[in-house]
């Protein structure tokens, strides 16, 4: 949580006074409120938080995926790719920042990880699997479920660079997803928000009981959360 939030700073308190914390707003109104209160000196990230009616400890209740935002994320994503030969060339041509195999594995084992996402071709997974203890805790382990283990590395790199957002339910059933920057046009932000909400709603796991999406909150890096009316989804 941002330091300003922890201290209850003047900016945060002023933002709190601009809306009712208990009211659930439409996506459009929530976006406008969050943008209005994103007054930090940097371009704040806008983030969705969803409370889901699932217990991720059960395989049939896990929620995990990737959303290719229609208007991008607004952040620069550094991508590392495990690939060889023609697939390595494909990754480089698509804009990958680092491409390698054994050399990249050695770099990672030495703690040098200047990247935000790791992609691998399927044949590289025996090598990548040995890095699980290093990549796993950082959320960087390639996974076919989110499209980061794929023979189509060129498209995966382009998706990562262009606005792909990974999400995964935490132990408490909460999902976080960055949906853009405060500088985005309100309509584009709202489109990104709706895209993520509708995608997660469609991916309701078979084991989920009762109300699936229980609570949705939108906030900026330094601002308070604004509740979104779950009835507005879709």
PDB file of C-alpha atoms in Angstrom:
ATOM      1  CA  UNK A   1       0.000   0.000   0.000  1.00  0.00           C
ATOM      2  CA  UNK A   2       1.285   3.455  -0.869  1.00  0.00           C
ATOM      3  CA  UNK A   3       2.891   5.416   1.947  1.00  0.00           C
ATOM      4  CA  UNK A   4       0.398   8.258   1.491  1.00  0.00           C
ATOM      5  CA  UNK A   5      -2.433   5.809   2.165  1.00  0.00           C
ATOM      6  CA  UNK A   6      -0.787   4.449   5.292  1.00  0.00           C
ATOM      7  CA  UNK A   7      -0.350   7.924   6.730  1.00  0.00           C
ATOM      8  CA  UNK A   8      -3.779   9.159   5.681  1.00  0.00           C
ATOM      9  CA  UNK A   9      -2.136  12.150   4.012  1.00  0.00           C
ATOM     10  CA  UNK A  10      -3.921  15.335   3.006  1.00  0.00           C
ATOM     11  CA  UNK A  11      -4.218  14.275  -0.630  1.00  0.00           C
ATOM     12  CA  UNK A  12      -5.767  10.956   0.338  1.00  0.00           C
ATOM     13  CA  UNK A  13      -8.223  12.554   2.794  1.00  0.00           C
ATOM     14  CA  UNK A  14      -9.232  15.162   0.213  1.00  0.00           C
ATOM     15  CA  UNK A  15      -9.902  12.397  -2.303  1.00  0.00           C
ATOM     16  CA  UNK A  16     -12.008  10.508   0.255  1.00  0.00           C
ATOM     17  CA  UNK A  17     -14.269  13.557   0.593  1.00  0.00           C
ATOM     18  CA  UNK A  18     -15.210  13.534  -3.102  1.00  0.00           C
ATOM     19  CA  UNK A  19     -17.396  10.419  -3.041  1.00  0.00           C
ATOM     20  CA  UNK A  20     -19.365   8.079  -0.783  1.00  0.00           C
ATOM     21  CA  UNK A  21     -17.231   5.071   0.195  1.00  0.00           C
ATOM     22  CA  UNK A  22     -20.320   2.861   0.576  1.00  0.00           C
ATOM     23  CA  UNK A  23     -21.927   3.690  -2.770  1.00  0.00           C
ATOM     24  CA  UNK A  24     -21.398   1.340  -5.705  1.00  0.00           C
ATOM     25  CA  UNK A  25     -20.820   3.330  -8.892  1.00  0.00           C
ATOM     26  CA  UNK A  26     -21.079   2.479 -12.567  1.00  0.00           C
ATOM     27  CA  UNK A  27     -17.775   1.693 -14.305  1.00  0.00           C
ATOM     28  CA  UNK A  28     -17.931   5.037 -16.110  1.00  0.00           C
ATOM     29  CA  UNK A  29     -18.499   7.038 -12.912  1.00  0.00           C
ATOM     30  CA  UNK A  30     -15.885   5.055 -10.962  1.00  0.00           C
ATOM     31  CA  UNK A  31     -13.276   5.725 -13.649  1.00  0.00           C
ATOM     32  CA  UNK A  32     -14.016   9.450 -13.623  1.00  0.00           C
ATOM     33  CA  UNK A  33     -13.761   9.613  -9.814  1.00  0.00           C
ATOM     34  CA  UNK A  34     -10.479   7.692  -9.726  1.00  0.00           C
ATOM     35  CA  UNK A  35      -8.977   9.822 -12.512  1.00  0.00           C
ATOM     36  CA  UNK A  36     -10.072  13.017 -10.757  1.00  0.00           C
ATOM     37  CA  UNK A  37      -8.335  11.944  -7.548  1.00  0.00           C
ATOM     38  CA  UNK A  38      -5.111  10.708  -9.180  1.00  0.00           C
ATOM     39  CA  UNK A  39      -3.182  13.885  -8.399  1.00  0.00           C
ATOM     40  CA  UNK A  40       0.287  12.508  -7.620  1.00  0.00           C
ATOM     41  CA  UNK A  41       3.309  13.912  -9.451  1.00  0.00           C
ATOM     42  CA  UNK A  42       3.650  10.722 -11.488  1.00  0.00           C
ATOM     43  CA  UNK A  43       1.297   8.889 -13.834  1.00  0.00           C
ATOM     44  CA  UNK A  44      -0.521   6.619 -11.390  1.00  0.00           C
ATOM     45  CA  UNK A  45      -1.488   3.065 -12.293  1.00  0.00           C
ATOM     46  CA  UNK A  46      -5.206   2.301 -12.221  1.00  0.00           C
ATOM     47  CA  UNK A  47      -5.959  -1.049 -10.620  1.00  0.00           C
ATOM     48  CA  UNK A  48      -8.972  -3.318 -10.303  1.00  0.00           C
ATOM     49  CA  UNK A  49      -9.465  -5.500  -7.231  1.00  0.00           C
ATOM     50  CA  UNK A  50     -12.113  -8.220  -7.329  1.00  0.00           C
ATOM     51  CA  UNK A  51     -13.324 -10.243  -4.351  1.00  0.00           C
ATOM     52  CA  UNK A  52     -14.424 -13.584  -5.783  1.00  0.00           C
ATOM     53  CA  UNK A  53     -16.516 -16.321  -4.204  1.00  0.00           C
ATOM     54  CA  UNK A  54     -13.838 -18.978  -4.689  1.00  0.00           C
ATOM     55  CA  UNK A  55     -11.305 -20.939  -2.652  1.00  0.00           C
ATOM     56  CA  UNK A  56      -8.205 -21.137  -4.900  1.00  0.00           C
ATOM     57  CA  UNK A  57      -6.842 -24.027  -2.836  1.00  0.00           C
ATOM     58  CA  UNK A  58      -9.260 -26.212  -4.818  1.00  0.00           C
ATOM     59  CA  UNK A  59      -8.282 -26.829  -8.441  1.00  0.00           C
ATOM     60  CA  UNK A  60     -11.868 -26.416  -9.659  1.00  0.00           C
ATOM     61  CA  UNK A  61     -12.062 -22.940  -8.091  1.00  0.00           C
ATOM     62  CA  UNK A  62      -8.807 -21.454  -9.353  1.00  0.00           C
ATOM     63  CA  UNK A  63      -9.106 -18.255 -11.380  1.00  0.00           C
ATOM     64  CA  UNK A  64      -6.071 -17.487 -13.503  1.00  0.00           C
ATOM     65  CA  UNK A  65      -5.607 -16.032 -16.950  1.00  0.00           C
ATOM     66  CA  UNK A  66      -4.386 -13.218 -19.127  1.00  0.00           C
ATOM     67  CA  UNK A  67      -6.312 -10.287 -20.564  1.00  0.00           C
ATOM     68  CA  UNK A  68      -5.067  -8.494 -23.680  1.00  0.00           C
ATOM     69  CA  UNK A  69      -6.336  -5.016 -22.880  1.00  0.00           C
ATOM     70  CA  UNK A  70      -7.857  -3.252 -25.898  1.00  0.00           C
ATOM     71  CA  UNK A  71      -6.090   0.003 -24.991  1.00  0.00           C
ATOM     72  CA  UNK A  72      -2.881  -1.370 -23.478  1.00  0.00           C
ATOM     73  CA  UNK A  73      -1.474  -0.954 -19.980  1.00  0.00           C
ATOM     74  CA  UNK A  74       0.487   2.242 -20.418  1.00  0.00           C
ATOM     75  CA  UNK A  75       3.620   0.656 -18.983  1.00  0.00           C
ATOM     76  CA  UNK A  76       6.773  -0.610 -20.631  1.00  0.00           C
ATOM     77  CA  UNK A  77       7.084  -4.376 -20.192  1.00  0.00           C
ATOM     78  CA  UNK A  78      10.523  -5.986 -20.448  1.00  0.00           C
ATOM     79  CA  UNK A  79      10.282  -9.498 -21.865  1.00  0.00           C
ATOM     80  CA  UNK A  80      12.760 -12.380 -21.631  1.00  0.00           C
ATOM     81  CA  UNK A  81      12.352 -15.391 -23.916  1.00  0.00           C
ATOM     82  CA  UNK A  82      13.762 -18.903 -23.663  1.00  0.00           C
ATOM     83  CA  UNK A  83      14.120 -20.087 -27.255  1.00  0.00           C
ATOM     84  CA  UNK A  84      16.646 -21.384 -29.759  1.00  0.00           C
ATOM     85  CA  UNK A  85      17.407 -21.013 -33.444  1.00  0.00           C
ATOM     86  CA  UNK A  86      14.471 -19.805 -35.582  1.00  0.00           C
ATOM     87  CA  UNK A  87      12.222 -19.279 -32.547  1.00  0.00           C
ATOM     88  CA  UNK A  88      14.894 -17.117 -30.940  1.00  0.00           C
ATOM     89  CA  UNK A  89      15.056 -15.003 -34.104  1.00  0.00           C
ATOM     90  CA  UNK A  90      11.248 -14.757 -34.099  1.00  0.00           C
ATOM     91  CA  UNK A  91      11.295 -13.492 -30.504  1.00  0.00           C
ATOM     92  CA  UNK A  92      13.954 -10.880 -31.265  1.00  0.00           C
ATOM     93  CA  UNK A  93      12.068  -9.634 -34.319  1.00  0.00           C
ATOM     94  CA  UNK A  94       8.924  -9.273 -32.186  1.00  0.00           C
ATOM     95  CA  UNK A  95      10.779  -7.013 -29.752  1.00  0.00           C
ATOM     96  CA  UNK A  96      11.926  -9.313 -26.929  1.00  0.00           C
ATOM     97  CA  UNK A  97      14.434  -7.604 -24.637  1.00  0.00           C
ATOM     98  CA  UNK A  98      16.432 -10.731 -23.777  1.00  0.00           C
ATOM     99  CA  UNK A  99      16.566 -14.020 -25.675  1.00  0.00           C
ATOM    100  CA  UNK A 100      18.586 -17.057 -24.695  1.00  0.00           C
ATOM    101  CA  UNK A 101      18.727 -20.609 -23.371  1.00  0.00           C
ATOM    102  CA  UNK A 102      21.477 -21.924 -21.080  1.00  0.00           C
ATOM    103  CA  UNK A 103      23.067 -18.481 -20.958  1.00  0.00           C
ATOM    104  CA  UNK A 104      19.771 -16.901 -19.870  1.00  0.00           C
ATOM    105  CA  UNK A 105      19.255 -19.618 -17.250  1.00  0.00           C
ATOM    106  CA  UNK A 106      22.715 -18.904 -15.822  1.00  0.00           C
ATOM    107  CA  UNK A 107      21.970 -15.185 -15.743  1.00  0.00           C
ATOM    108  CA  UNK A 108      18.766 -15.817 -13.789  1.00  0.00           C
ATOM    109  CA  UNK A 109      20.480 -18.192 -11.350  1.00  0.00           C
ATOM    110  CA  UNK A 110      22.978 -15.405 -10.643  1.00  0.00           C
ATOM    111  CA  UNK A 111      20.082 -13.136  -9.669  1.00  0.00           C
ATOM    112  CA  UNK A 112      20.258 -10.913 -12.741  1.00  0.00           C
ATOM    113  CA  UNK A 113      16.629 -10.529 -13.831  1.00  0.00           C
ATOM    114  CA  UNK A 114      16.036  -7.201 -15.615  1.00  0.00           C
ATOM    115  CA  UNK A 115      12.641  -8.206 -17.020  1.00  0.00           C
ATOM    116  CA  UNK A 116       8.943  -8.272 -16.115  1.00  0.00           C
ATOM    117  CA  UNK A 117       7.771 -11.377 -17.997  1.00  0.00           C
ATOM    118  CA  UNK A 118       9.280 -14.673 -19.111  1.00  0.00           C
ATOM    119  CA  UNK A 119       8.130 -16.568 -22.184  1.00  0.00           C
ATOM    120  CA  UNK A 120       9.376 -20.007 -23.264  1.00  0.00           C
ATOM    121  CA  UNK A 121       8.898 -22.404 -26.138  1.00  0.00           C
ATOM    122  CA  UNK A 122       7.677 -25.853 -24.974  1.00  0.00           C
ATOM    123  CA  UNK A 123      11.019 -27.517 -25.728  1.00  0.00           C
ATOM    124  CA  UNK A 124      12.733 -25.118 -23.312  1.00  0.00           C
ATOM    125  CA  UNK A 125      10.620 -26.092 -20.312  1.00  0.00           C
ATOM    126  CA  UNK A 126      12.986 -28.827 -18.970  1.00  0.00           C
ATOM    127  CA  UNK A 127      15.599 -26.073 -18.655  1.00  0.00           C
ATOM    128  CA  UNK A 128      13.174 -23.440 -17.359  1.00  0.00           C
ATOM    129  CA  UNK A 129      11.676 -25.912 -14.871  1.00  0.00           C
ATOM    130  CA  UNK A 130      14.967 -25.965 -12.958  1.00  0.00           C
ATOM    131  CA  UNK A 131      14.527 -22.233 -12.319  1.00  0.00           C
ATOM    132  CA  UNK A 132      11.179 -22.644 -10.567  1.00  0.00           C
ATOM    133  CA  UNK A 133      12.523 -21.749  -7.122  1.00  0.00           C
ATOM    134  CA  UNK A 134      13.849 -18.462  -8.502  1.00  0.00           C
ATOM    135  CA  UNK A 135      11.126 -17.476 -10.974  1.00  0.00           C
ATOM    136  CA  UNK A 136       8.113 -18.894  -9.099  1.00  0.00           C
ATOM    137  CA  UNK A 137       8.196 -16.610  -6.020  1.00  0.00           C
ATOM    138  CA  UNK A 138       8.443 -13.578  -8.312  1.00  0.00           C
ATOM    139  CA  UNK A 139       5.448 -14.665 -10.398  1.00  0.00           C
ATOM    140  CA  UNK A 140       7.639 -15.035 -13.478  1.00  0.00           C
ATOM    141  CA  UNK A 141       7.427 -18.780 -14.132  1.00  0.00           C
ATOM    142  CA  UNK A 142       6.129 -19.422 -17.685  1.00  0.00           C
ATOM    143  CA  UNK A 143       2.759 -21.150 -17.767  1.00  0.00           C
ATOM    144  CA  UNK A 144       0.753 -22.445 -20.749  1.00  0.00           C
ATOM    145  CA  UNK A 145      -2.503 -21.339 -19.059  1.00  0.00           C
ATOM    146  CA  UNK A 146      -1.544 -17.689 -19.457  1.00  0.00           C
ATOM    147  CA  UNK A 147       0.120 -18.064 -22.843  1.00  0.00           C
ATOM    148  CA  UNK A 148       3.739 -17.752 -21.714  1.00  0.00           C
ATOM    149  CA  UNK A 149       4.638 -21.305 -22.735  1.00  0.00           C
ATOM    150  CA  UNK A 150       3.946 -21.371 -26.451  1.00  0.00           C
ATOM    151  CA  UNK A 151       5.515 -22.187 -29.802  1.00  0.00           C
ATOM    152  CA  UNK A 152       4.162 -18.854 -31.067  1.00  0.00           C
ATOM    153  CA  UNK A 153       6.731 -16.753 -29.212  1.00  0.00           C
ATOM    154  CA  UNK A 154       6.490 -13.824 -31.626  1.00  0.00           C
ATOM    155  CA  UNK A 155       2.813 -13.254 -30.898  1.00  0.00           C
ATOM    156  CA  UNK A 156       3.357 -13.823 -27.166  1.00  0.00           C
ATOM    157  CA  UNK A 157       6.039 -11.131 -27.110  1.00  0.00           C
ATOM    158  CA  UNK A 158       3.803  -8.701 -29.021  1.00  0.00           C
ATOM    159  CA  UNK A 159       0.904  -9.402 -26.641  1.00  0.00           C
ATOM    160  CA  UNK A 160       3.129  -8.813 -23.605  1.00  0.00           C
ATOM    161  CA  UNK A 161       4.455  -5.582 -25.036  1.00  0.00           C
ATOM    162  CA  UNK A 162       1.046  -4.440 -26.238  1.00  0.00           C
ATOM    163  CA  UNK A 163      -1.085  -4.778 -23.123  1.00  0.00           C
ATOM    164  CA  UNK A 164      -1.356  -8.326 -21.809  1.00  0.00           C
ATOM    165  CA  UNK A 165      -2.219  -8.420 -18.093  1.00  0.00           C
ATOM    166  CA  UNK A 166      -1.886 -11.606 -16.066  1.00  0.00           C
ATOM    167  CA  UNK A 167      -4.213 -12.159 -13.117  1.00  0.00           C
ATOM    168  CA  UNK A 168      -4.512 -14.862 -10.496  1.00  0.00           C
ATOM    169  CA  UNK A 169      -6.750 -15.331  -7.465  1.00  0.00           C
ATOM    170  CA  UNK A 170      -4.856 -15.044  -4.185  1.00  0.00           C
ATOM    171  CA  UNK A 171      -5.538 -17.371  -1.227  1.00  0.00           C
ATOM    172  CA  UNK A 172      -8.359 -15.119  -0.050  1.00  0.00           C
ATOM    173  CA  UNK A 173     -10.004 -15.128  -3.490  1.00  0.00           C
ATOM    174  CA  UNK A 174      -8.903 -11.609  -4.428  1.00  0.00           C
ATOM    175  CA  UNK A 175      -7.744 -10.807  -7.962  1.00  0.00           C
ATOM    176  CA  UNK A 176      -5.708  -7.695  -8.797  1.00  0.00           C
ATOM    177  CA  UNK A 177      -5.247  -6.379 -12.331  1.00  0.00           C
ATOM    178  CA  UNK A 178      -3.690  -3.172 -13.608  1.00  0.00           C
ATOM    179  CA  UNK A 179      -5.950  -1.672 -16.263  1.00  0.00           C
ATOM    180  CA  UNK A 180      -4.067   1.410 -17.427  1.00  0.00           C
ATOM    181  CA  UNK A 181      -2.726   4.770 -16.320  1.00  0.00           C
ATOM    182  CA  UNK A 182      -4.391   7.869 -14.898  1.00  0.00           C
ATOM    183  CA  UNK A 183      -3.379   9.750 -18.049  1.00  0.00           C
ATOM    184  CA  UNK A 184      -5.579   7.489 -20.196  1.00  0.00           C
ATOM    185  CA  UNK A 185      -8.754   8.894 -21.695  1.00  0.00           C
ATOM    186  CA  UNK A 186     -11.697   7.990 -19.430  1.00  0.00           C
ATOM    187  CA  UNK A 187     -13.483   6.063 -22.180  1.00  0.00           C
ATOM    188  CA  UNK A 188     -10.380   3.968 -22.908  1.00  0.00           C
ATOM    189  CA  UNK A 189      -9.908   3.214 -19.225  1.00  0.00           C
ATOM    190  CA  UNK A 190     -13.555   2.206 -18.893  1.00  0.00           C
ATOM    191  CA  UNK A 191     -13.183  -0.069 -21.921  1.00  0.00           C
ATOM    192  CA  UNK A 192     -10.178  -1.773 -20.306  1.00  0.00           C
ATOM    193  CA  UNK A 193     -12.053  -2.160 -17.014  1.00  0.00           C
ATOM    194  CA  UNK A 194     -15.094  -3.686 -18.676  1.00  0.00           C
ATOM    195  CA  UNK A 195     -12.908  -6.000 -20.756  1.00  0.00           C
ATOM    196  CA  UNK A 196     -11.259  -7.482 -17.651  1.00  0.00           C
ATOM    197  CA  UNK A 197     -14.500  -7.739 -15.675  1.00  0.00           C
ATOM    198  CA  UNK A 198     -16.359  -9.463 -18.483  1.00  0.00           C
ATOM    199  CA  UNK A 199     -13.468 -11.841 -19.192  1.00  0.00           C
ATOM    200  CA  UNK A 200     -13.225 -12.949 -15.568  1.00  0.00           C
ATOM    201  CA  UNK A 201     -17.004 -13.290 -15.356  1.00  0.00           C
ATOM    202  CA  UNK A 202     -16.984 -15.591 -18.406  1.00  0.00           C
ATOM    203  CA  UNK A 203     -14.254 -17.709 -16.823  1.00  0.00           C
ATOM    204  CA  UNK A 204     -16.205 -18.574 -13.681  1.00  0.00           C
ATOM    205  CA  UNK A 205     -14.696 -21.906 -12.529  1.00  0.00           C
ATOM    206  CA  UNK A 206     -16.886 -24.981 -12.278  1.00  0.00           C
ATOM    207  CA  UNK A 207     -16.405 -25.270  -8.510  1.00  0.00           C
ATOM    208  CA  UNK A 208     -17.537 -21.712  -7.682  1.00  0.00           C
ATOM    209  CA  UNK A 209     -20.710 -21.618  -5.577  1.00  0.00           C
ATOM    210  CA  UNK A 210     -23.129 -18.750  -4.988  1.00  0.00           C
ATOM    211  CA  UNK A 211     -22.216 -15.221  -6.064  1.00  0.00           C
ATOM    212  CA  UNK A 212     -19.009 -15.315  -8.112  1.00  0.00           C
ATOM    213  CA  UNK A 213     -17.991 -11.633  -8.300  1.00  0.00           C
ATOM    214  CA  UNK A 214     -18.825 -10.342  -4.831  1.00  0.00           C
ATOM    215  CA  UNK A 215     -17.089  -6.967  -4.757  1.00  0.00           C
ATOM    216  CA  UNK A 216     -15.172  -4.807  -7.229  1.00  0.00           C
ATOM    217  CA  UNK A 217     -13.017  -1.796  -6.372  1.00  0.00           C
ATOM    218  CA  UNK A 218     -11.138   0.592  -8.645  1.00  0.00           C
ATOM    219  CA  UNK A 219      -8.262   2.717  -7.364  1.00  0.00           C
ATOM    220  CA  UNK A 220      -5.128   4.560  -8.400  1.00  0.00           C
ATOM    221  CA  UNK A 221      -1.671   4.019  -6.902  1.00  0.00           C
ATOM    222  CA  UNK A 222      -2.066   6.784  -4.328  1.00  0.00           C
ATOM    223  CA  UNK A 223      -5.842   7.110  -4.181  1.00  0.00           C
ATOM    224  CA  UNK A 224      -8.710   5.474  -2.290  1.00  0.00           C
ATOM    225  CA  UNK A 225     -10.805   2.657  -3.731  1.00  0.00           C
ATOM    226  CA  UNK A 226     -14.124   3.368  -5.425  1.00  0.00           C
ATOM    227  CA  UNK A 227     -16.672   0.549  -5.403  1.00  0.00           C
ATOM    228  CA  UNK A 228     -18.145  -0.623  -8.713  1.00  0.00           C
ATOM    229  CA  UNK A 229     -21.685  -1.915  -8.950  1.00  0.00           C
ATOM    230  CA  UNK A 230     -21.365  -5.600  -9.870  1.00  0.00           C
ATOM    231  CA  UNK A 231     -24.722  -5.338 -11.649  1.00  0.00           C
ATOM    232  CA  UNK A 232     -23.000  -3.038 -14.142  1.00  0.00           C
ATOM    233  CA  UNK A 233     -20.702  -5.818 -15.370  1.00  0.00           C
ATOM    234  CA  UNK A 234     -21.513  -6.762 -18.932  1.00  0.00           C
TER     235      UNK A 234
END
